[in-house]
XYZ file of C-alpha atoms in Angstrom:
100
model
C 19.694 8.433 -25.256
C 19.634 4.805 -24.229
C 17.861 5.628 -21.676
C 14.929 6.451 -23.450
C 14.742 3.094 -25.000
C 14.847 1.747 -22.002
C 12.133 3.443 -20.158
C 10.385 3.393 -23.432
C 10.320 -0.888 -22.786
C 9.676 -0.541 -19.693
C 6.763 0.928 -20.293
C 5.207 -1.022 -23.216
C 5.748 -4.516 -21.184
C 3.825 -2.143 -17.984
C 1.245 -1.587 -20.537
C 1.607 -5.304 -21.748
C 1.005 -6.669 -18.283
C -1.657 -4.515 -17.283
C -3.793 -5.207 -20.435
C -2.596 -9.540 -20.442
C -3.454 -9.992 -16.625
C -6.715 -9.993 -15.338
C -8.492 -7.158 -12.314
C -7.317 -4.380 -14.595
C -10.376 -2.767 -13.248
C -8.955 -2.544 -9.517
C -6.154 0.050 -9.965
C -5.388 3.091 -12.259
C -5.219 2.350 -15.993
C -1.015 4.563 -15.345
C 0.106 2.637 -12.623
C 1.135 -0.800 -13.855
C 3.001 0.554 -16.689
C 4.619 3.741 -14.669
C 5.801 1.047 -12.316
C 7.396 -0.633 -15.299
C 9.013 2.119 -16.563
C 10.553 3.604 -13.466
C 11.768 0.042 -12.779
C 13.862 -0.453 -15.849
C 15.031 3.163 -15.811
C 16.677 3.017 -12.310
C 17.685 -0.951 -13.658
C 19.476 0.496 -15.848
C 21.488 3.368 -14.371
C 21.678 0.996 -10.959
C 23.614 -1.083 -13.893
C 25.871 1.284 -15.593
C 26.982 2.675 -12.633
C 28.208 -1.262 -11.424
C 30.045 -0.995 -15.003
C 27.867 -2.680 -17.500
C 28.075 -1.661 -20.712
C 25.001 -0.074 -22.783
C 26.182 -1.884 -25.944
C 26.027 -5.159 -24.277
C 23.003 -7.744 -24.164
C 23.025 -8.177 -20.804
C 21.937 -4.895 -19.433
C 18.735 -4.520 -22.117
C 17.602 -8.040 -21.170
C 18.105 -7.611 -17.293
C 16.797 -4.104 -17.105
C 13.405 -6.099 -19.181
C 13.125 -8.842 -17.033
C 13.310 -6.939 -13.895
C 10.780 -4.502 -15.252
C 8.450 -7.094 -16.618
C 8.441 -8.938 -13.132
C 8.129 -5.911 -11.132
C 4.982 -5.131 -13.206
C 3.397 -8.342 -12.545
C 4.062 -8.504 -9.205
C 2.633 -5.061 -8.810
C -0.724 -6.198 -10.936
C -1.576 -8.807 -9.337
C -0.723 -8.471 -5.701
C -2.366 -4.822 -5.799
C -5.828 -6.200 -7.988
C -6.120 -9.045 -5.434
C -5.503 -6.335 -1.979
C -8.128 -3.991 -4.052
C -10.765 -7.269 -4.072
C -10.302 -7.695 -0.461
C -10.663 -4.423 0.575
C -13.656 -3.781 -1.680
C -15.071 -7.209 -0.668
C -14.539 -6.273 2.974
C -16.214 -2.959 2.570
C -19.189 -4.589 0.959
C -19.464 -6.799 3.488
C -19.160 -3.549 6.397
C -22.023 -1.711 4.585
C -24.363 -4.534 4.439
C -23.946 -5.013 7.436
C -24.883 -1.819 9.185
C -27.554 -0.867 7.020
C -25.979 1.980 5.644
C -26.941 2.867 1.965
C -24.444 1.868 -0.602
């Protein structure tokens, strides 16, 4: 059951960082907070299976940190890949004259 809380959090600070960092436009409106959510899930059973309790502190906050950092990361080092790409397509189209 804890587990649903936690992928539950996981989720709303995905969907926290996706919507409080900027190129949101570059990747799919899911994938920031499905990366947040798997992230604090497998946190979390990665945790109790080292022996942490569920009832302690520690294991909620480090299964949120870890899932709020892994969703930044994600954000912005897949927005600023997308610009590059789409930047370096541009550039390939104009290029050869083909219609864009």
């Amino acid at each position: 059951m804890e587990l649903l809380f936690v992928a539950l959090g996981g989720a709303l600070l995905g969907l926290a960082a996706r919507y409080a960092l900027p190129r949101r436009l570059t990747h799919g409106s899911v994938l920031v907070p499905a990366v947040g959510t798997g992230v604090a899930s497998l946190v979390w059973v990665v945790l109790t299976w080292l022996g942490w309790a569920w009832d302690g502190g520690w294991i909620w906050w480090v299964s949120f940190v870890v899932a709020a950092i892994a969703a930044v990361v994600v954000d912005v080092v897949l927005g600023r890949r997308r610009e590059a790409a789409d930047l370096k397509m541009l550039h390939t189209i104009s290029r050869t004259g083909l219609p864009a």
